[in-house]
Tab-separated table of C-alpha atoms in Angstrom:
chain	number	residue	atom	x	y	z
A	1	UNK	CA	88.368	118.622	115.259
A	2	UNK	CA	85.630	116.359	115.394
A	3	UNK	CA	85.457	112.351	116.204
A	4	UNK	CA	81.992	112.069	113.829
A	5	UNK	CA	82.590	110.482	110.518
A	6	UNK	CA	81.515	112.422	107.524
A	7	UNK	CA	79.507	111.755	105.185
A	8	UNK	CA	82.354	110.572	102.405
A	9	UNK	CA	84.238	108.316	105.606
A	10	UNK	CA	80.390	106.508	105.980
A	11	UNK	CA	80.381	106.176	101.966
A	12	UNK	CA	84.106	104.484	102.369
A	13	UNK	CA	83.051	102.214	104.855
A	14	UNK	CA	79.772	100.792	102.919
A	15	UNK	CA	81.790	100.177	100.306
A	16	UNK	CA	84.515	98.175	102.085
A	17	UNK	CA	82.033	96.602	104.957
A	18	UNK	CA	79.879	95.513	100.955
A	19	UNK	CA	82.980	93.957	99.469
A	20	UNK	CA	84.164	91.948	102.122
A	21	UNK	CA	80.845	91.007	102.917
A	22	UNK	CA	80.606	89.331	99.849
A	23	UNK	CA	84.624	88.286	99.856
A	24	UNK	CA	85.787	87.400	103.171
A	25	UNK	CA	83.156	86.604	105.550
A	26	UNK	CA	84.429	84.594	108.414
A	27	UNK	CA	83.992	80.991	106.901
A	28	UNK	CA	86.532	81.968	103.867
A	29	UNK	CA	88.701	83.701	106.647
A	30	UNK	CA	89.082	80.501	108.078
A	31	UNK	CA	89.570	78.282	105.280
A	32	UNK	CA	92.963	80.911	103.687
A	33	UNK	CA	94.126	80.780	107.161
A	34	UNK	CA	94.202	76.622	107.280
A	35	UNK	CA	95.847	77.110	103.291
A	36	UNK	CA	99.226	77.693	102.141
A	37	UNK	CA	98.235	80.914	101.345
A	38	UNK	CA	96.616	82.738	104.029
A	39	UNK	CA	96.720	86.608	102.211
A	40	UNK	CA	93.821	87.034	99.816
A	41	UNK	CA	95.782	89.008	96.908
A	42	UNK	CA	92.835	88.406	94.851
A	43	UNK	CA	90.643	90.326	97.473
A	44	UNK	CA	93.287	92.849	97.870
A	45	UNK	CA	93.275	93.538	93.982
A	46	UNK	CA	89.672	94.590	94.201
A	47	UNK	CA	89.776	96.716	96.826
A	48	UNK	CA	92.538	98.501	95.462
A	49	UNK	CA	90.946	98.601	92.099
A	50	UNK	CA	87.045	98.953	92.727
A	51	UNK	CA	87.558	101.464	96.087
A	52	UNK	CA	90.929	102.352	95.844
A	53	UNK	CA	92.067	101.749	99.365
A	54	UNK	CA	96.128	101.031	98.176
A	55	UNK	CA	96.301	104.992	97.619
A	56	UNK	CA	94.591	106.481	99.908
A	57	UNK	CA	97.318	108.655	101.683
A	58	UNK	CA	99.100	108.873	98.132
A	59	UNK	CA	99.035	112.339	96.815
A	60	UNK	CA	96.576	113.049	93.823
A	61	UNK	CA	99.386	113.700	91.665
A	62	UNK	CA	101.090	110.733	92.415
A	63	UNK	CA	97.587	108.895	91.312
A	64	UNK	CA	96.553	108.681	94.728
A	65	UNK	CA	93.479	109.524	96.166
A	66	UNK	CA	94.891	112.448	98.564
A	67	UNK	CA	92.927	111.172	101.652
A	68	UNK	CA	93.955	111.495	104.928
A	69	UNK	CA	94.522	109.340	108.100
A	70	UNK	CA	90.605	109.439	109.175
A	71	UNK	CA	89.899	107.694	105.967
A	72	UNK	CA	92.457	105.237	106.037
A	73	UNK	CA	91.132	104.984	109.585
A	74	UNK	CA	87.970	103.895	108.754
A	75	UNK	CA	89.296	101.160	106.329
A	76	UNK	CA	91.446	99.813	108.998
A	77	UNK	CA	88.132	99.451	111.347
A	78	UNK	CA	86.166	97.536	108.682
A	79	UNK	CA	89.387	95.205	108.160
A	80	UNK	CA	89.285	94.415	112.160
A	81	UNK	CA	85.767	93.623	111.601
A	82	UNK	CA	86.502	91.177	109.027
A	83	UNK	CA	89.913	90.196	110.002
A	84	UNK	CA	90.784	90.357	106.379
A	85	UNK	CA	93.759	88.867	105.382
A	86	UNK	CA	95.130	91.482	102.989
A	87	UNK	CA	98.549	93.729	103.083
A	88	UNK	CA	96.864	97.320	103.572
A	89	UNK	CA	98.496	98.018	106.848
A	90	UNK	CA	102.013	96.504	106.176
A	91	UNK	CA	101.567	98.273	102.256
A	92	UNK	CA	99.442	101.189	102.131
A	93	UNK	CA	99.586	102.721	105.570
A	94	UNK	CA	103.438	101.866	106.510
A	95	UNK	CA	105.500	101.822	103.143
A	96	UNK	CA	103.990	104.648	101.865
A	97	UNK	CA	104.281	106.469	105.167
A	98	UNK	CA	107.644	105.857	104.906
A	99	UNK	CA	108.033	106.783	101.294
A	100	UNK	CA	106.339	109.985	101.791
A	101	UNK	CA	108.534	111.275	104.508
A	102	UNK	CA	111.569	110.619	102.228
A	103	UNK	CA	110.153	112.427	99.271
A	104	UNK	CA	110.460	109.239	96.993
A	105	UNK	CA	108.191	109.649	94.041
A	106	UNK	CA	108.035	106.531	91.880
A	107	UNK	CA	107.711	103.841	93.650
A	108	UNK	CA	104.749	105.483	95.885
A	109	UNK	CA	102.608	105.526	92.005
A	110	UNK	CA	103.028	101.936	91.659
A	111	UNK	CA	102.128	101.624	95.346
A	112	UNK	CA	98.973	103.515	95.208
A	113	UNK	CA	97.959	101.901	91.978
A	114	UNK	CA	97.758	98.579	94.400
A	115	UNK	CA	99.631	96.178	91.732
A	116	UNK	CA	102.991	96.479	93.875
A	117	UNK	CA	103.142	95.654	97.814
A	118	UNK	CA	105.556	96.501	99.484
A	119	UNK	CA	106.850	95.975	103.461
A	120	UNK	CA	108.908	97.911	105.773
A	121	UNK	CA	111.127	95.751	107.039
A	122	UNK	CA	110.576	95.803	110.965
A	123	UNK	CA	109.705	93.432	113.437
A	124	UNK	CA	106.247	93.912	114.313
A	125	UNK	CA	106.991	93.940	117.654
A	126	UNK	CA	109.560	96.790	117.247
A	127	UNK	CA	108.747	99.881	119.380
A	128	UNK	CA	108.651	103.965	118.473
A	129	UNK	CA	110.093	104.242	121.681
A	130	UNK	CA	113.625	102.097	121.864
A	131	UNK	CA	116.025	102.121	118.936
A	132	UNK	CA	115.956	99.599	115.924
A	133	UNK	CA	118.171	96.636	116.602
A	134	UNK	CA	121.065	96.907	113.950
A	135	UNK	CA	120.778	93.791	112.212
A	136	UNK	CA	121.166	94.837	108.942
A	137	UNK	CA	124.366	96.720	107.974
A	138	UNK	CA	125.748	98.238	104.867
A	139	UNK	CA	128.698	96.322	103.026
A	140	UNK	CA	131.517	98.027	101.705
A	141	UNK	CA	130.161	97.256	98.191
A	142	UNK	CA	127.000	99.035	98.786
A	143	UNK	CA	125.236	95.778	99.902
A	144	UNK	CA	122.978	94.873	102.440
A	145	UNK	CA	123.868	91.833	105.171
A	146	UNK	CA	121.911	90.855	107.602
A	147	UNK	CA	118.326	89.710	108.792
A	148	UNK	CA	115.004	91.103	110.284
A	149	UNK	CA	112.498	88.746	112.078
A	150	UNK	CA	108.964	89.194	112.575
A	151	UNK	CA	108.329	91.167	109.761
A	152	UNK	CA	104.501	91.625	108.258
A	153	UNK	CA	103.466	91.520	105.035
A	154	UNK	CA	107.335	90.321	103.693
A	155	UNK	CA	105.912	87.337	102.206
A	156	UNK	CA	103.748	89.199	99.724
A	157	UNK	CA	106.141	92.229	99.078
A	158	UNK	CA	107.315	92.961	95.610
A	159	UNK	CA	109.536	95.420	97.386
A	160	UNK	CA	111.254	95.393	101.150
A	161	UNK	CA	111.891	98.783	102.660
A	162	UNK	CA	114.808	98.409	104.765
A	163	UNK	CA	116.037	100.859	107.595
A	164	UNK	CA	119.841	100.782	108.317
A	165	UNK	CA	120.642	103.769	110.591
A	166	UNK	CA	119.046	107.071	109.892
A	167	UNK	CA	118.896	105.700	105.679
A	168	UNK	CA	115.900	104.063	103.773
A	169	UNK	CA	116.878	101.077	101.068
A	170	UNK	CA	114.584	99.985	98.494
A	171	UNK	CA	115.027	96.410	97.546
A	172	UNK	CA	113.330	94.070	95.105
A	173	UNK	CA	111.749	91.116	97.340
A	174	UNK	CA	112.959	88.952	94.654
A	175	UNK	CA	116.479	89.451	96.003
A	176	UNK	CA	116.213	88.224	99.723
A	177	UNK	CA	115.031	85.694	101.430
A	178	UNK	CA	111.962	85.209	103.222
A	179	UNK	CA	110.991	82.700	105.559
A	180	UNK	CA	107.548	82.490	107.183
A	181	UNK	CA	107.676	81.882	110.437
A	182	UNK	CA	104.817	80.314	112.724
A	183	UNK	CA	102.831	82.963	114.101
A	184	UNK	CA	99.673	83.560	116.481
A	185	UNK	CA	97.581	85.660	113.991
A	186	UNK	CA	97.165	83.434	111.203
A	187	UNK	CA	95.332	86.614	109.583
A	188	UNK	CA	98.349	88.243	109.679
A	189	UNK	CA	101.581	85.679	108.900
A	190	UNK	CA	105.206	87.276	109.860
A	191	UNK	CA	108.594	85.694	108.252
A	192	UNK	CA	112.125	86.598	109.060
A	193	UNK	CA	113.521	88.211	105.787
A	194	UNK	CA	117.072	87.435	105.534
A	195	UNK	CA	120.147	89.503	103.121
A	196	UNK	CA	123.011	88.392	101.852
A	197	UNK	CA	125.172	90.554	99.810
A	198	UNK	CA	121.845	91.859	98.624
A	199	UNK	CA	121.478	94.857	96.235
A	200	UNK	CA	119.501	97.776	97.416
A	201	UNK	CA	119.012	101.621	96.633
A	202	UNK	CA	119.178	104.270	99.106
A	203	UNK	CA	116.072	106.561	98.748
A	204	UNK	CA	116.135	108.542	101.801
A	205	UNK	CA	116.814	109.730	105.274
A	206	UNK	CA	114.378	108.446	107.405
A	207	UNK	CA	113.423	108.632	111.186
A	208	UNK	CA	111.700	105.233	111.330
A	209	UNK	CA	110.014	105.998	115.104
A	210	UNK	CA	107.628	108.205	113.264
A	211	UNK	CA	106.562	105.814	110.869
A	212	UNK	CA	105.565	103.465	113.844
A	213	UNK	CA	104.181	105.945	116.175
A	214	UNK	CA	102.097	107.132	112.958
A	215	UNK	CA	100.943	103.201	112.076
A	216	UNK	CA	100.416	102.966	116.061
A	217	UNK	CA	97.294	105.134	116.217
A	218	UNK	CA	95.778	104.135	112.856
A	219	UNK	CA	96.612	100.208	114.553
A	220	UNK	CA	94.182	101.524	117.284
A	221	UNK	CA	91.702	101.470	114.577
A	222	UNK	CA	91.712	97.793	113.253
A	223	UNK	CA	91.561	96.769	117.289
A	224	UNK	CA	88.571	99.000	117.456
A	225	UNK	CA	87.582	97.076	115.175
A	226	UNK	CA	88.060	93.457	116.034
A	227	UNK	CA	86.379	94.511	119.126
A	228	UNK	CA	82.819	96.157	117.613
A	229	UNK	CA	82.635	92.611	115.926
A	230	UNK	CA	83.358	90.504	119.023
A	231	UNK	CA	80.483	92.894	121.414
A	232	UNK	CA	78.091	92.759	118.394
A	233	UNK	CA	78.840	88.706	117.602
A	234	UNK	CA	78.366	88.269	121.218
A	235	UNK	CA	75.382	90.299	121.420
A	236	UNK	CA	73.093	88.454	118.840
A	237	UNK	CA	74.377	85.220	120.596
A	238	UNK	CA	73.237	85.820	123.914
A	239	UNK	CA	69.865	86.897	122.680
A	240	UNK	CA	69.676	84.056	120.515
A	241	UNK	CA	71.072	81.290	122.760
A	242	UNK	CA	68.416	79.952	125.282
A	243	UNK	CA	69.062	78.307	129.192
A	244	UNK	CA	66.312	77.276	131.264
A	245	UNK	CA	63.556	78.575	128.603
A	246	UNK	CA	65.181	82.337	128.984
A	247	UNK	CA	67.393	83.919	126.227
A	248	UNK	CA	71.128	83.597	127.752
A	249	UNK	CA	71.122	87.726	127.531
A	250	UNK	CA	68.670	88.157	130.105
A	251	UNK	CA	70.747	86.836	133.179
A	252	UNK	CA	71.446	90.046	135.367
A	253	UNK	CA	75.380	88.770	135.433
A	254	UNK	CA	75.579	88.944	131.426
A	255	UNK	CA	73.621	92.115	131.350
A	256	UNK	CA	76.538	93.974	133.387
A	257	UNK	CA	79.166	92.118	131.835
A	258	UNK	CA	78.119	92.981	128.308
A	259	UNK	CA	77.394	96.978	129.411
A	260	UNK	CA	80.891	97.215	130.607
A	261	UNK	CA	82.148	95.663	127.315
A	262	UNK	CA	79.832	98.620	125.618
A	263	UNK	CA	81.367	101.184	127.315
A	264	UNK	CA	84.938	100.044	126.906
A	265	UNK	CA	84.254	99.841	122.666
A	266	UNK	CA	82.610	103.155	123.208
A	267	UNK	CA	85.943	104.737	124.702
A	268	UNK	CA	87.972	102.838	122.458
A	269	UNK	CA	86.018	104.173	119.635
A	270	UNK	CA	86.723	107.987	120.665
A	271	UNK	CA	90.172	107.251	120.923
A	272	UNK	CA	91.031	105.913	117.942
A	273	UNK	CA	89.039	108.358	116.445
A	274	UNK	CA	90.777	111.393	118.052
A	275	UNK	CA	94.812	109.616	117.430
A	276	UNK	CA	92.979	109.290	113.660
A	277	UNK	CA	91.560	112.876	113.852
A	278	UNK	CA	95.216	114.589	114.780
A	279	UNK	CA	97.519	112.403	112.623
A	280	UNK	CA	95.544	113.113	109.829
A	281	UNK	CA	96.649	116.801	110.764
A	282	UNK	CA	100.623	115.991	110.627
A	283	UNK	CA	101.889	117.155	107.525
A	284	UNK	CA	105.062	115.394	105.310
A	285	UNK	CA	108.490	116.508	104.883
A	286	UNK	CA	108.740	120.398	107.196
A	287	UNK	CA	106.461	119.054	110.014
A	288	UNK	CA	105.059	121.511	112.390
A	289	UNK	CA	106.418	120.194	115.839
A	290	UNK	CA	103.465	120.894	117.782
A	291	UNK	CA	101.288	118.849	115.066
A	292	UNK	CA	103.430	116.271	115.287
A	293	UNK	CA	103.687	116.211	119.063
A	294	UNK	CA	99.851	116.064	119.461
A	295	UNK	CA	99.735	113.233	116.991
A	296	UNK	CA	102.256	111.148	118.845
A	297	UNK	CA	100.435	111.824	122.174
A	298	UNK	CA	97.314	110.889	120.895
A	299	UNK	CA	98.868	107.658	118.821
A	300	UNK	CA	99.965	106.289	122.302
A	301	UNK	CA	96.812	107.245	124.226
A	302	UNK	CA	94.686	105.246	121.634
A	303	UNK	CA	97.120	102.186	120.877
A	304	UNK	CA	97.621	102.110	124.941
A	305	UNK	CA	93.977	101.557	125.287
A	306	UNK	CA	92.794	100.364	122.186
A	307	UNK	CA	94.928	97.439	122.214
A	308	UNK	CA	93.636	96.415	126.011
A	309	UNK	CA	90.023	96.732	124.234
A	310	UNK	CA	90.655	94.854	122.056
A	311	UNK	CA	92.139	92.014	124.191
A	312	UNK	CA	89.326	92.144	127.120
A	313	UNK	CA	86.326	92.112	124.375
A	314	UNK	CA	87.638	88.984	122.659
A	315	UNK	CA	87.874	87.099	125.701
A	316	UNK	CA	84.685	88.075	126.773
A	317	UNK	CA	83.623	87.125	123.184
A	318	UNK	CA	84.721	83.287	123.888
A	319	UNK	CA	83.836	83.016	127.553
A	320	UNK	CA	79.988	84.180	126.560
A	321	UNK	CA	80.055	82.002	123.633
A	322	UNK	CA	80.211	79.305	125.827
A	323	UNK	CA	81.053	75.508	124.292
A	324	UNK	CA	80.839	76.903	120.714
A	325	UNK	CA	83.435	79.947	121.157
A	326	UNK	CA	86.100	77.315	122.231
A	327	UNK	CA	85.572	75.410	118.782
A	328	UNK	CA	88.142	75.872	115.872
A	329	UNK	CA	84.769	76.287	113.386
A	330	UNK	CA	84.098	79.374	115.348
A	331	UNK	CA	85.895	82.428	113.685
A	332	UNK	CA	85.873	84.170	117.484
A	333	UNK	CA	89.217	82.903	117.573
A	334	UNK	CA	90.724	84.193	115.002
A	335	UNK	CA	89.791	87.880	116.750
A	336	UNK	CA	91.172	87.018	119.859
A	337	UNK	CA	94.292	85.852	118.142
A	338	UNK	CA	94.528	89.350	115.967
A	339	UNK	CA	93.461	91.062	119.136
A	340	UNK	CA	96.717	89.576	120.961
A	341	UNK	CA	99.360	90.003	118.223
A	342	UNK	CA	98.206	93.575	117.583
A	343	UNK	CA	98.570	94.384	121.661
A	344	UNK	CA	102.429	94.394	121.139
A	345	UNK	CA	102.586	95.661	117.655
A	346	UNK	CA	104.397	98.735	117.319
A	347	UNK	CA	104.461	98.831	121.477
A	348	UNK	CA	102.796	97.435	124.184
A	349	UNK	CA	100.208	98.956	126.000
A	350	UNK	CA	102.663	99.411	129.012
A	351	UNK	CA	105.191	101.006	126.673
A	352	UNK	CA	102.759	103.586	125.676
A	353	UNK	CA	102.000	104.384	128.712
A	354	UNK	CA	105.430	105.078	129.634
A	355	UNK	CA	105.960	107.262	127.273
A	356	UNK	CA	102.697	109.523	127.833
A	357	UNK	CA	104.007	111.282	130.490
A	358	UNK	CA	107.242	112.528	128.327
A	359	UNK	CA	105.062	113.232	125.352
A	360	UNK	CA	102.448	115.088	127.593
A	361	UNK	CA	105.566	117.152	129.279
A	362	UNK	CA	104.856	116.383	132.229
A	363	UNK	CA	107.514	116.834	135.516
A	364	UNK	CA	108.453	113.380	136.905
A	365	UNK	CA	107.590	113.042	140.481
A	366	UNK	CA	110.236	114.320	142.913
């Protein structure tokens, strides 16, 4: 194991950090969010195209590019940086998670080919560690009935992966309703997707609390992330931005404050690395149980503190930004924002944390 990136994962992130460099710097961020249409598909086509980010945990011969977690890793931390408003978490890390571990072979090419999206139809709030609310049940026609709030990425799908009990449906987004719903991250915009006697195709037995303890960790990635851009933003602004003829930076009181931001990215960093690292190890379909039990432990460790990171760096970000870090031209908002959506994505820090000591097998207290 090692938490270094290799020389291909630092080839991987030139060529995403290049693109949206060029595509989605923060003024363009800004304007899709204020638009109608606050996903850039056009932005998503060329990375999918150009760098082939859609299939990077697809197979090779399902026209993937057979990568693992740490690359898809990687991608998710120059995302953060940008907060780009594509589907490659709700697409190409959770859907084809989930179509992996049911074996399903077709739609995963289209998928990895990045001219079909498609969204697993859970709240984003739901948790690997409490059951699925059953709100979507199975007709005696073979329909689906029922609704799922919350749900990322639904209003760009071409296809909805739906969970009902232990099965997997496929259905064409075409056939359900989806209503976006106001949301914090306006990066990220969540609807409630609604069926109604809607067709679907079971593809699979599927134990969804995988699936989010697996897009948990790589999560941890993206808040890394948002938070390397907040300490560096920060950082050129307090050297930049003078008070009584001395660069803000040099005040003793912002020194500290910005060292102990440092060393919380640097932690974060090793964390998300390591969940990254050992997920990457978990193999599809006959899992070996202790892979998959170091994954999950290391999934909650990073999300736990990743997400808290994430949080505390962006609101150091505005505070130390003074006037101008409280302004809606400012894009330091739009980090805090993804920054607080993402803490209770797939489980909140606390929820984690909970679960560490069960994961770690460790005696409760007596």
């Amino acid at each position: 194991m090692t938490l270094l990136y290799t020389e291909v994962e630092e080839e991987l992130r030139a060529s995403v950090r290049g693109l949206l460099a060029d595509r989605s710097g923060p003024d363009a961020v800004l304007r899709r969010a204020e638009s109608a249409a606050p996903y850039d598909m056009d932005l998503w086509k060329t990375l999918s195209r150009e760098i082939g980010v859609a299939g990077l945990l697809v197979p090779e011969e399902y026209g993937g590019a057979g990568a693992s977690a740490r690359e898809v890793a990687v991608v998710l931390e120059e995302l953060g940086r940008a907060v780009a408003p594509v589907p490659f978490l709700t697409s190409s890390v959770l859907a084809t998670a989930a179509l992996l571990r049911v074996g399903e072979e077709d739609l995963i090419q289209e998928l990895a080919s990045g001219e079909t999206t498609a969204a697993l139809a859970v709240s984003l709030a739901a948790s690997p560690y409490r059951p699925l609310p059953e709100t979507v049940t199975v007709t005696d026609r073979g329909t689906l009935d029922g609704a799922v709030r919350a749900v990322a990425g639904a209003d760009v799908a071409d296809v909805l992966l739906v969970p009902v009990g232990r099965a997997l449906y496929q259905v064409a987004a075409e056939h359900v309703q989806v209503d976006v719903a106001p949301s914090l991250d306006l990066t990220r915009p969540i609807a409630t997707v609604t069926f109604s006697d809607t067709p679907g195709e079971a593809i699979g037995s599927l134990d969804v609390r995988e699936v989010l303890s697996f897009g948990a960790g790589l999560l941890a990635s993206e808040q890394l992330g948002v938070a390397e851009w907040c300490l560096e933003a920060t950082l050129a602004y307090i050297k930049e931005r003078h008070q009584f003829a001395r660069p803000v930076g040099s005040f003793q009181a912002i020194k500290h404050r910005m060292a102990d931001l440092w060393l919380d990215v640097v932690r974060a960093r090793a964390a998300a690395r390591n969940a990254a690292d050992l997920l990457a190890a978990v193999p599809y379909g006959a899992a070996a149980v202790e892979a998959v039990e170091a994954g999950e432990l290391a999934a909650a460790v990073a999300k736990s503190w990743c997400s808290e990171v994430a949080v505390r760096v962006a609101e150091e970000s505005v505070q130390l930004h003074g006037g101008i870090g409280m302004t809606w031209e400012h894009p330091v908002h739009l980090y805090l924002k993804r920054a607080k959506s993402t803490e209770i994505a797939f489980g909140a820090p606390g929820a984690h944390r909970d679960a560490l000591a069960v994961l770690a097998d460790l005696p409760a207290p007596v």
